[in-house]
Amino acid sequence: MATIRDVARLAGVSVATVSRVLNDHPYVKREKVEAVKKAIAETGYIQNINAINLKKGKTNLVGMVLPLLDHPYFSQLMQGISTAASVHHYKLVLYQTGYQEGQEMEALEMLKLKQIDNLVICSRQVSLAVIERFRQYGNIVLFENGGNTPLSYTFVDHYACFMNALTYLYDRGHREIGFSINRSDGTNSKQREQAYKDFLETKGLRYRKEYIVKDCLYLEDGERVLKQFSKLQQRPTALLATSDQVAAGIMIASPEYGISIPEDLAIIGFDNHPIAKAMNITTIGIPLNSIGQTLFEQTLSESASHKEVPVSLIERLTV
Amino acid sequence: MATIRDVARLAGVSVATVSRVLNDHPYVKREKVEAVKKAIAETGYIQNINAINLKKGKTNLVGMVLPLLDHPYFSQLMQGISTAASVHHYKLVLYQTGYQEGQEMEALEMLKLKQIDNLVICSRQVSLAVIERFRQYGNIVLFENGGNTPLSYTFVDHYACFMNALTYLYDRGHREIGFSINRSDGTNSKQREQAYKDFLETKGLRYRKEYIVKDCLYLEDGERVLKQFSKLQQRPTALLATSDQVAAGIMIASPEYGISIPEDLAIIGFDNHPIAKAMNITTIGIPLNSIGQTLFEQTLSESASHKEVPVSLIERLTV
DNA sequence: TTGTAAGCGTTATCAA
DNA sequence: TTGATAACGCTTACAA
């Protein structure tokens, strides 16, 4: 494998000159440029990016920490990050964690070792305090409300979202409202749960844990919601679904359970995935693609910034 | 930032010894190991992976070339690759091409520069001949029938799939069969088209280009199929959909067009995405997750291998 | 069991 | 406008 030295020798110049030609530096005589280019062609010379990375202390690689890959929520986020990264000549390295702390730590270690320049954390188990310790090695950006952390973050106020959605249902006469969540220990889930409790208290409604369905994330989880509710004496008349996937799953399974939507059960989904539009599901629209882009851009910024993304309820036919 | 030399100095040993400790080499006195470990802790020393990569000529990064990220087809493939990669301590770098040759070339260039060790190409525009020229720089694995290319590949016989599906429909009385595809210049699309033509000829059926709907990939494309068909005098009685997403999109939009499935239109989807199960869509099951794993493993193998993945028609309620 | 020193392939400073 | 040469931070013969 030819190196810069081979090229220099063949072209009859120094390695410095070859490097200059390679990097489009000014102040190289045209003849030398030609000679170098010829030598490069003849030797089949290829730059070694690891050497360049070592020298420059930079890889143009950005990491993305996420629990799983097969959900539109993360796909859209990924699409956004990837698009923005591409503009800045960055490539995306995936750290799929499966909600395992160890996997997250691995991503942080890679930042430390300088395999990646920066890191976007879309979901985490590791404490903020631990993550913060790694920020000396590169920018770390969070997709959550990080409070007064020195890290950059972009977030959606899930508490407010949930409150709005609950109020929307309440105003339309619903008093028995349930909801589904994914992992109850998730940052977003906690906010949603809190909003739910606070709302109930404000309105003087009773908290019934049978109205809460856990571990719902995918389309196929929708049916479980129906199954759980159908066993109840007193059933909820409305539901806030974890995501549009779950909402769609419920829609699809509902005829089988003899439930009409919205008459028997009103549904509000989350994210505004394409399926929500196709199935006319009322949902909270979250611009995940553009959030992804923002997250990447924060990764590049010298100073930390905190951004809240406004979301809106999209009225369709399931309420 | 502390280097290996700082550690050596503080521990009172040579850099070679520090390196040995770092890499768990035998033949280091216990006391020295302790001294080195202490020095590492004190200095806050961190290995620089770029230096290691340069030295070893290896990055433990595998590239994945794919056109887009927001489709379950690619998500599942990605999931499979990522899972297998993780087992071998590899991380996945995404090269999202948007079907652009230039973007694909960039991935190949990165292989050449040694930013990634190997490359999985899930979709391509660039010719096989060009791709083959890059195999000297790392293993390249294809997700298609590469014929007698020296590259490794895993593939699904889309021609046979289509033939089977067409025969299945024919045997159930269908004579007017349409299909949808994504990009007509895609490798898979061409095979499907050829099967369609051959089938028609064998059975003495007429080829009608109105029965073919192009640029269909997403859920929201389903409606366009219905729109196109509804304009026709003579409408197809059955359809082979690009993917389950399109099939589902058709299912969802069908009531609006006064079309019942399968009575007015029988549908066979592709891939067996979760939505196909939820909506009881008859489909050709393609084990994308395990294909992804196979693709990654081929990436690691010294010798090229060619694998065909068997697929099966999953009978449900849309035919 | 340990240390010296030669790479790995660049970039960039400095002097000419 | 050019060339020597010193980094970048590590691994690994080779010699001791």
XYZ file of C-alpha atoms (C1' of nucleotides) in Angstrom:
670
model
C 0.000 0.000 0.000
C 1.525 3.234 -1.125
C 2.069 5.975 1.449
C 2.601 9.672 1.111
C 6.324 9.002 1.131
C 6.150 6.769 -1.921
C 4.301 9.472 -3.767
C 6.823 12.091 -2.714
C 9.708 9.962 -3.870
C 8.155 9.237 -7.253
C 7.150 12.851 -7.813
C 10.555 14.063 -6.728
C 9.178 16.354 -4.031
C 8.897 16.299 -0.251
C 6.054 14.744 1.692
C 5.060 18.223 2.773
C 4.408 19.173 -0.814
C 2.369 16.073 -1.405
C 0.329 16.865 1.679
C -0.198 20.388 0.388
C -1.475 19.115 -2.919
C -3.728 16.669 -1.127
C -5.233 19.414 0.989
C -5.503 22.078 -1.701
C -3.035 24.398 -0.072
C -1.941 27.477 -1.954
C 1.687 28.067 -2.833
C 2.478 24.963 -4.815
C 3.882 25.391 -8.321
C 1.630 24.099 -10.998
C 4.275 21.701 -12.322
C 4.711 20.147 -8.922
C 1.003 19.784 -8.501
C 0.917 17.910 -11.783
C 3.861 15.742 -10.840
C 2.255 14.853 -7.524
C -1.080 14.060 -9.112
C 0.633 11.861 -11.621
C 2.528 10.048 -8.902
C -0.671 9.571 -6.919
C -2.326 8.012 -9.923
C 0.640 5.801 -10.681
C 1.120 4.501 -7.175
C -2.590 4.115 -6.501
C -1.967 6.054 -3.341
C -4.782 6.317 -0.780
C -4.863 8.540 2.263
C -5.256 6.736 5.549
C -7.971 8.411 7.501
C -6.822 6.959 10.791
C -3.545 8.751 10.447
C -5.402 11.950 9.685
C -7.741 11.396 12.604
C -4.816 10.804 14.897
C -3.094 13.916 13.712
C -6.193 16.085 13.813
C -7.794 14.549 16.868
C -11.151 14.358 15.075
C -13.103 11.656 13.271
C -16.181 13.364 11.804
C -18.257 10.647 13.360
C -21.201 11.355 15.621
C -22.662 8.695 17.899
C -26.342 8.104 18.539
C -27.501 6.227 21.614
C -30.909 4.626 21.276
C -32.543 1.541 22.736
C -33.929 -0.015 19.568
C -34.029 0.451 15.843
C -37.323 -0.998 14.718
C -39.712 1.717 15.759
C -40.765 4.722 13.673
C -40.143 7.025 16.606
C -36.437 6.288 16.498
C -36.318 5.884 12.735
C -37.534 9.414 12.253
C -35.157 10.780 14.834
C -32.334 8.890 13.126
C -33.360 10.189 9.744
C -33.172 13.748 11.086
C -29.780 13.285 12.691
C -28.412 11.513 9.653
C -29.613 14.237 7.312
C -28.098 17.052 9.327
C -24.918 15.063 9.864
C -24.556 14.513 6.151
C -24.648 18.258 5.499
C -21.670 18.695 7.793
C -19.802 15.693 6.414
C -20.417 13.662 9.514
C -21.469 10.045 9.581
C -23.691 8.424 12.141
C -22.514 5.600 14.408
C -25.259 3.656 16.133
C -25.091 2.544 19.740
C -28.101 0.329 20.185
C -28.488 -0.219 23.907
C -31.565 -2.355 24.421
C -32.022 -0.219 27.555
C -28.821 -1.662 29.014
C -26.639 0.631 31.078
C -23.540 -1.194 29.964
C -24.256 -0.472 26.326
C -24.726 3.190 27.077
C -21.451 3.294 28.936
C -19.784 1.795 25.900
C -20.930 4.735 23.826
C -19.568 7.117 26.426
C -16.283 5.214 26.437
C -16.049 5.561 22.691
C -16.443 9.282 23.055
C -13.635 9.222 25.565
C -11.386 7.218 23.277
C -12.166 9.662 20.496
C -13.701 7.159 18.143
C -16.560 9.620 17.797
C -16.404 13.380 18.106
C -19.775 13.912 19.735
C -22.740 12.000 21.043
C -26.512 12.319 20.906
C -28.325 10.440 23.640
C -31.946 9.776 22.752
C -32.724 7.492 25.639
C -30.795 6.732 28.765
C -30.604 4.603 31.857
C -27.333 6.017 33.137
C -27.640 8.976 35.487
C -27.102 12.504 34.263
C -24.274 12.919 36.747
C -22.341 10.082 35.161
C -22.969 11.341 31.653
C -21.844 14.819 32.578
C -18.469 13.459 33.572
C -17.860 12.563 29.934
C -18.543 15.940 28.461
C -14.890 16.888 28.657
C -14.275 14.400 25.850
C -16.796 15.769 23.382
C -20.194 17.369 23.155
C -23.064 15.341 24.493
C -26.594 16.304 23.538
C -29.726 14.957 25.189
C -33.232 14.451 23.836
C -34.995 15.228 27.084
C -35.491 18.046 29.522
C -32.135 18.021 31.253
C -33.030 20.800 33.681
C -29.943 22.816 34.515
C -27.418 20.311 33.256
C -24.458 21.880 31.507
C -25.132 19.613 28.533
C -27.090 20.766 25.502
C -30.534 19.363 25.057
C -33.716 19.577 23.037
C -36.940 18.385 24.529
C -40.647 18.048 24.325
C -42.613 18.908 27.418
C -44.387 15.612 27.871
C -46.042 16.826 31.036
C -47.705 19.703 29.205
C -48.540 17.476 26.227
C -50.317 15.035 28.451
C -52.121 17.804 30.309
C -53.362 19.284 27.064
C -54.525 15.974 25.739
C -56.279 15.155 29.006
C -57.976 18.528 29.074
C -59.050 18.068 25.473
C -60.712 14.792 26.395
C -62.217 16.191 29.583
C -63.727 19.107 27.708
C -65.435 16.635 25.405
C -67.063 14.943 28.343
C -64.639 12.143 29.160
C -64.254 11.344 32.836
C -62.820 7.839 32.647
C -59.497 8.246 30.910
C -56.766 5.661 30.652
C -53.310 5.690 29.155
C -50.621 3.351 27.932
C -46.878 3.766 28.401
C -43.773 1.920 27.414
C -41.341 1.473 30.282
C -42.582 2.958 33.497
C -39.074 3.998 34.502
C -38.509 6.040 31.342
C -38.009 9.779 31.654
C -40.957 10.529 29.385
C -43.179 7.973 31.032
C -42.594 9.500 34.440
C -43.594 12.928 33.217
C -46.719 11.527 31.649
C -47.645 9.660 34.768
C -47.170 12.747 36.887
C -49.347 14.809 34.575
C -52.005 12.135 34.768
C -51.999 12.123 38.540
C -52.018 15.888 38.808
C -54.832 16.141 36.310
C -56.961 13.638 38.128
C -56.434 15.473 41.374
C -57.311 18.847 39.898
C -60.501 17.502 38.412
C -61.388 15.426 41.426
C -61.278 12.191 39.447
C -60.313 8.817 40.815
C -56.981 7.191 39.987
C -57.503 3.645 38.783
C -54.434 1.663 38.042
C -56.445 -0.679 35.792
C -56.649 2.222 33.360
C -52.912 2.159 32.840
C -51.402 -0.311 30.402
C -47.673 -0.858 30.583
C -45.047 -2.055 28.116
C -46.860 -0.675 25.114
C -44.735 0.547 22.260
C -45.441 -1.383 19.113
C -48.439 -1.842 16.892
C -48.954 -5.321 18.228
C -49.274 -4.005 21.770
C -52.541 -2.315 20.875
C -54.540 -5.435 21.247
C -53.333 -5.909 24.817
C -54.850 -2.576 25.745
C -58.213 -3.743 24.497
C -57.823 -7.039 26.254
C -57.038 -5.376 29.579
C -59.904 -2.916 29.278
C -62.441 -5.511 28.206
C -62.050 -7.308 31.508
C -63.093 -4.216 33.433
C -66.543 -3.559 34.899
C -66.149 0.144 34.544
C -64.225 0.833 31.347
C -62.421 3.972 30.321
C -64.121 5.989 27.618
C -60.904 7.491 26.367
C -57.232 6.612 26.080
C -53.940 8.372 25.618
C -51.781 5.953 23.667
C -48.009 5.603 24.066
C -47.499 6.304 20.390
C -49.450 6.231 17.151
C -48.262 2.686 16.659
C -50.176 1.569 19.712
C -53.145 3.720 18.732
C -53.168 2.111 15.292
C -52.908 -1.322 16.825
C -55.981 -0.576 18.880
C -57.869 0.693 15.853
C -57.040 -2.448 13.949
C -58.022 -4.802 16.747
C -61.104 -2.891 17.868
C -63.709 -4.570 15.601
C -62.717 -7.910 17.037
C -63.528 -6.607 20.510
C -66.765 -5.028 19.375
C -65.485 -1.605 20.237
C -66.144 1.371 18.001
C -63.835 4.285 17.973
C -64.452 6.966 19.072
C -67.951 6.060 20.292
C -66.869 3.408 22.804
C -63.304 4.522 23.186
C -61.764 7.813 22.151
C -58.049 7.701 21.369
C -55.269 10.234 21.188
C -51.964 9.006 19.870
C -48.489 10.505 19.961
C -45.871 11.484 17.365
C -48.032 11.878 14.261
C -46.493 8.950 12.423
C -47.679 8.410 8.842
C -50.056 5.736 10.073
C -51.885 8.298 12.199
C -52.646 10.318 9.127
C -53.653 7.279 7.105
C -55.986 6.054 9.821
C -57.234 9.471 10.842
C -55.967 9.179 14.368
C -56.105 12.278 16.530
C -52.592 12.742 17.813
C -50.005 14.976 19.386
C -47.656 15.893 16.554
C -43.989 15.698 17.467
C -41.600 16.823 14.724
C -39.066 14.064 15.283
C -37.234 14.558 12.039
C -36.517 18.204 12.693
C -35.726 17.447 16.327
C -33.080 15.048 15.053
C -31.580 17.797 12.972
C -31.547 20.182 15.904
C -29.912 17.591 18.122
C -27.129 17.125 15.615
C -26.570 20.833 15.246
C -26.310 21.260 18.993
C -23.608 18.665 18.857
C -21.482 21.022 16.797
C -21.976 24.112 18.894
C -19.329 25.354 21.288
C -21.817 26.549 23.860
C -24.564 24.529 25.468
C -28.135 25.361 24.566
C -31.523 24.190 25.746
C -34.448 24.078 23.367
C -38.061 23.232 23.900
C -39.925 22.021 20.856
C -43.540 23.113 20.598
C -46.013 20.385 19.774
C -49.627 20.567 18.770
C -52.693 18.442 18.976
C -53.823 17.337 15.547
C -57.553 16.828 15.510
C -58.740 13.921 13.439
C -61.439 11.338 13.895
C -60.622 9.255 16.951
C -61.983 11.610 19.595
C -4.385 14.976 28.090
C -2.129 12.318 29.461
C -0.409 9.955 27.040
C 1.159 6.595 27.503
C 4.465 8.346 28.020
C 3.189 10.339 30.968
C 1.981 7.155 32.567
C 5.310 5.450 31.949
C 7.213 8.314 33.474
C 5.026 8.454 36.569
C 5.102 4.679 37.043
C 8.838 4.591 36.507
C 8.619 2.065 33.661
C 8.870 2.133 29.894
C 5.996 2.810 27.517
C 6.262 -0.778 26.366
C 5.438 -1.983 29.836
C 2.489 0.346 30.077
C 1.261 -0.949 26.744
C 1.643 -4.479 27.993
C -0.411 -3.765 31.054
C -3.025 -2.075 28.924
C -3.273 -5.084 26.668
C -3.089 -7.780 29.317
C 0.170 -9.196 28.101
C 1.878 -11.837 30.172
C 5.359 -11.321 31.567
C 4.868 -8.182 33.589
C 5.826 -8.226 37.255
C 2.933 -7.775 39.590
C 4.482 -4.728 41.234
C 4.906 -3.010 37.906
C 1.351 -3.786 36.944
C 0.252 -2.137 40.157
C 2.481 0.856 39.604
C 1.168 1.300 36.091
C -2.443 0.994 37.177
C -1.858 3.541 39.862
C -0.241 5.919 37.409
C -3.122 5.452 34.981
C -5.586 6.349 37.679
C -3.562 9.336 38.824
C -3.019 10.809 35.409
C -6.543 10.077 34.208
C -4.922 8.500 31.201
C -7.127 7.480 28.266
C -6.101 5.421 25.284
C -6.529 7.111 21.943
C -8.309 4.749 19.660
C -7.192 6.545 16.538
C -3.607 5.822 17.383
C -4.498 2.206 17.959
C -6.473 2.084 14.735
C -3.572 3.582 12.851
C -1.178 1.124 14.329
C -3.418 -1.878 13.856
C -5.024 -0.840 10.593
C -8.479 -1.729 11.893
C -11.401 0.221 13.337
C -14.040 -2.329 14.351
C -16.557 -0.304 12.443
C -18.796 -1.773 9.764
C -20.580 0.400 7.225
C -24.130 -0.074 5.998
C -25.266 1.458 2.738
C -29.001 2.029 2.500
C -31.188 4.552 0.729
C -33.440 5.592 3.589
C -34.002 5.035 7.267
C -37.690 5.474 7.836
C -39.015 2.210 6.468
C -39.493 -1.021 8.437
C -37.779 -2.985 5.691
C -34.490 -1.238 6.376
C -35.102 -0.899 10.098
C -35.323 -4.649 10.458
C -32.273 -5.218 8.335
C -30.412 -2.659 10.415
C -31.563 -4.256 13.609
C -30.151 -7.583 12.427
C -26.819 -6.149 11.358
C -26.511 -4.121 14.531
C -27.240 -7.119 16.705
C -24.675 -9.340 15.026
C -22.153 -6.511 14.958
C -22.556 -5.968 18.658
C -21.666 -9.587 19.384
C -18.359 -9.118 17.587
C -17.667 -5.746 19.176
C -18.340 -3.899 15.967
C -20.361 -0.739 15.665
C -22.520 0.237 12.747
C -21.868 3.331 10.624
C -24.751 4.446 8.443
C -24.346 5.631 4.888
C -27.742 6.918 3.913
C -27.673 7.424 0.168
C -31.108 8.617 -0.877
C -30.443 6.512 -3.997
C -27.596 8.834 -4.973
C -24.575 7.287 -6.612
C -22.329 9.913 -5.077
C -23.372 8.923 -1.580
C -22.670 5.287 -2.306
C -19.257 6.152 -3.619
C -18.581 8.008 -0.400
C -19.157 4.806 1.538
C -16.783 2.971 -0.759
C -14.227 5.725 -0.323
C -14.493 5.393 3.435
C -13.748 1.721 3.105
C -10.719 2.641 1.047
C -9.528 5.176 3.603
C -10.001 2.560 6.297
C -12.539 4.453 8.338
C -14.573 1.274 8.281
C -13.291 -2.282 8.103
C -16.080 -3.732 5.984
C -19.218 -2.719 4.187
C -22.723 -4.112 3.749
C -24.539 -2.766 0.704
C -28.292 -3.174 1.003
C -29.225 -1.140 -2.027
C -27.124 0.199 -4.844
C -27.071 2.368 -7.913
C -23.370 1.960 -8.627
C -22.462 -0.912 -10.915
C -21.145 -4.161 -9.547
C -17.956 -3.704 -11.549
C -17.188 -0.461 -9.756
C -17.984 -1.923 -6.357
C -15.773 -4.915 -6.996
C -12.806 -2.632 -7.487
C -13.068 -1.682 -3.822
C -12.974 -5.130 -2.390
C -9.216 -5.000 -1.996
C -9.786 -2.491 0.810
C -12.166 -4.575 2.894
C -14.948 -7.091 2.632
C -18.030 -5.942 0.815
C -21.249 -7.891 1.226
C -24.329 -7.460 -0.920
C -27.993 -7.997 -0.147
C -28.926 -9.174 -3.631
C -28.210 -11.951 -6.037
C -24.768 -10.927 -7.230
C -24.439 -13.820 -9.696
C -20.824 -14.838 -9.974
C -19.349 -11.754 -8.412
C -16.376 -12.459 -6.156
C -18.133 -10.538 -3.396
C -20.127 -12.272 -0.684
C -23.860 -11.906 -0.813
C -27.121 -13.064 0.689
C -30.267 -12.798 -1.323
C -33.904 -13.522 -1.736
C -35.020 -14.826 -5.105
C -37.541 -12.147 -5.928
C -38.244 -13.701 -9.277
C -39.311 -16.970 -7.667
C -41.224 -15.139 -4.937
C -43.205 -13.244 -7.470
C -43.829 -16.354 -9.528
C -45.115 -18.188 -6.494
C -47.363 -15.385 -5.467
C -48.717 -15.016 -8.992
C -49.372 -18.732 -9.260
C -51.106 -18.678 -5.906
C -53.447 -15.982 -7.145
C -53.952 -17.677 -10.509
C -54.867 -20.924 -8.821
C -57.538 -19.076 -6.914
C -59.086 -17.835 -10.109
C -57.445 -14.473 -10.583
C -56.701 -13.509 -14.157
C -56.363 -9.746 -13.845
C -53.396 -9.245 -11.576
C -51.590 -6.002 -10.943
C -48.551 -5.100 -8.881
C -46.877 -2.124 -7.293
C -43.164 -1.464 -7.124
C -40.915 1.155 -5.678
C -38.269 2.328 -8.129
C -38.501 0.637 -11.480
C -34.720 0.646 -11.862
C -34.133 -1.213 -8.608
C -32.555 -4.649 -8.755
C -35.482 -6.273 -6.966
C -38.046 -4.411 -9.027
C -36.508 -5.619 -12.263
C -36.681 -9.222 -11.129
C -40.285 -8.798 -10.111
C -41.176 -7.190 -13.393
C -39.515 -9.965 -15.333
C -41.365 -12.621 -13.360
C -44.595 -10.800 -14.036
C -43.984 -10.698 -17.770
C -42.893 -14.297 -17.931
C -45.885 -15.385 -15.929
C -48.308 -13.535 -18.130
C -46.765 -15.074 -21.199
C -46.884 -18.585 -19.812
C -50.522 -18.232 -18.911
C -51.452 -16.402 -22.073
C -52.583 -13.323 -20.179
C -52.379 -9.790 -21.450
C -49.832 -7.308 -20.124
C -51.502 -4.084 -19.112
C -49.269 -1.329 -17.937
C -52.210 0.292 -16.101
C -51.988 -2.604 -13.665
C -48.564 -1.509 -12.543
C -48.251 1.225 -9.949
C -44.844 2.809 -9.511
C -43.104 4.627 -6.687
C -44.909 2.726 -3.996
C -43.028 2.079 -0.791
C -44.754 3.664 2.148
C -48.087 3.188 3.828
C -49.346 6.428 2.354
C -48.698 5.161 -1.159
C -51.429 2.589 -0.783
C -54.154 5.039 -1.550
C -52.560 5.921 -4.877
C -52.894 2.317 -5.960
C -56.611 2.458 -5.326
C -56.879 5.786 -7.081
C -55.115 4.489 -10.165
C -57.187 1.319 -10.299
C -60.489 3.068 -9.712
C -60.081 4.988 -12.955
C -59.894 1.774 -14.943
C -62.702 0.196 -16.936
C -61.341 -3.253 -16.440
C -59.865 -3.439 -12.959
C -57.452 -5.978 -11.556
C -58.938 -8.455 -9.134
C -55.668 -9.026 -7.335
C -52.503 -7.163 -6.481
C -48.974 -7.938 -5.439
C -47.937 -5.056 -3.212
C -44.406 -3.651 -2.993
C -44.323 -4.273 0.726
C -46.713 -4.820 3.602
C -46.668 -1.104 4.194
C -48.299 -0.507 0.844
C -50.651 -3.414 1.372
C -51.698 -1.966 4.723
C -52.156 1.441 3.176
C -54.521 -0.097 0.660
C -56.437 -1.916 3.366
C -56.864 1.293 5.307
C -57.993 3.348 2.337
C -60.190 0.679 0.757
C -63.498 1.500 2.526
C -63.259 5.023 1.200
C -63.091 3.628 -2.328
C -65.898 1.194 -1.707
C -63.574 -1.720 -2.265
C -63.726 -4.809 -0.112
C -60.738 -6.987 0.390
C -60.383 -9.691 -0.732
C -63.736 -9.757 -2.546
C -63.048 -6.861 -4.894
C -59.300 -6.932 -4.649
C -57.089 -9.675 -3.309
C -53.736 -8.552 -1.931
C -50.416 -10.203 -1.232
C -47.860 -8.132 0.578
C -44.138 -8.590 1.099
C -41.822 -8.857 4.105
C -44.251 -9.894 6.829
C -43.921 -6.701 8.814
C -45.781 -6.600 12.133
C -48.578 -4.681 10.478
C -49.236 -7.603 8.143
C -49.893 -9.830 11.091
C -52.038 -7.254 12.850
C -54.143 -6.654 9.752
C -54.190 -10.262 8.632
C -52.496 -9.546 5.345
C -51.393 -12.508 3.275
C -47.735 -11.937 2.604
C -44.400 -13.317 1.526
C -42.383 -13.595 4.727
C -38.823 -12.364 4.426
C -36.677 -12.839 7.559
C -34.972 -9.453 7.344
C -33.630 -9.489 10.843
C -31.807 -12.759 10.404
C -30.687 -11.738 6.925
C -29.074 -8.718 8.534
C -27.202 -10.978 10.902
C -26.031 -13.186 8.078
C -24.876 -10.183 6.090
C -22.771 -9.002 8.986
C -21.256 -12.399 9.527
C -20.289 -12.651 5.881
C -18.491 -9.407 6.377
C -16.136 -11.092 8.806
C -15.385 -14.146 6.737
C -12.153 -14.543 4.825
C -13.750 -16.341 1.932
C -16.669 -15.167 -0.139
C -19.961 -16.988 0.206
C -23.309 -16.806 -1.526
C -26.489 -17.582 0.358
C -30.047 -17.773 -0.763
C -32.656 -17.212 1.904
C -35.808 -19.279 1.590
C -39.038 -17.382 1.920
C -42.577 -18.579 2.339
C -46.035 -17.398 1.580
C -47.972 -16.745 4.745
C -51.658 -17.305 4.156
C -53.931 -14.901 5.932
C -57.139 -13.153 4.983
C -56.461 -10.871 2.045
C -56.653 -13.441 -0.715
C 10.782 -9.642 32.486
C 11.923 -5.169 30.676
C 13.434 -1.231 27.736
C 14.784 0.937 23.311
C 13.396 2.366 19.264
C 11.269 1.797 14.870
C 7.351 2.203 12.784
C 1.891 3.288 11.539
C 0.724 7.740 7.777
C -0.385 12.051 8.334
C -0.109 17.416 9.159
C 2.047 21.599 10.260
C 5.784 24.479 11.987
C 9.794 26.585 10.895
C 13.446 27.878 8.284
C 15.152 28.572 3.968
C 7.250 28.178 -2.845
C 9.545 24.300 -0.775
C 11.689 20.833 2.365
C 13.148 18.840 6.975
C 11.394 17.304 10.695
C 8.813 17.080 14.810
C 4.783 15.758 16.442
C 0.054 12.795 16.929
C -0.163 8.185 20.602
C 0.232 3.740 20.156
C 2.208 -1.357 19.396
C 5.761 -4.548 18.842
C 10.178 -6.452 17.261
C 14.449 -6.952 19.005
C 17.863 -6.879 22.271
C 19.150 -7.214 26.778
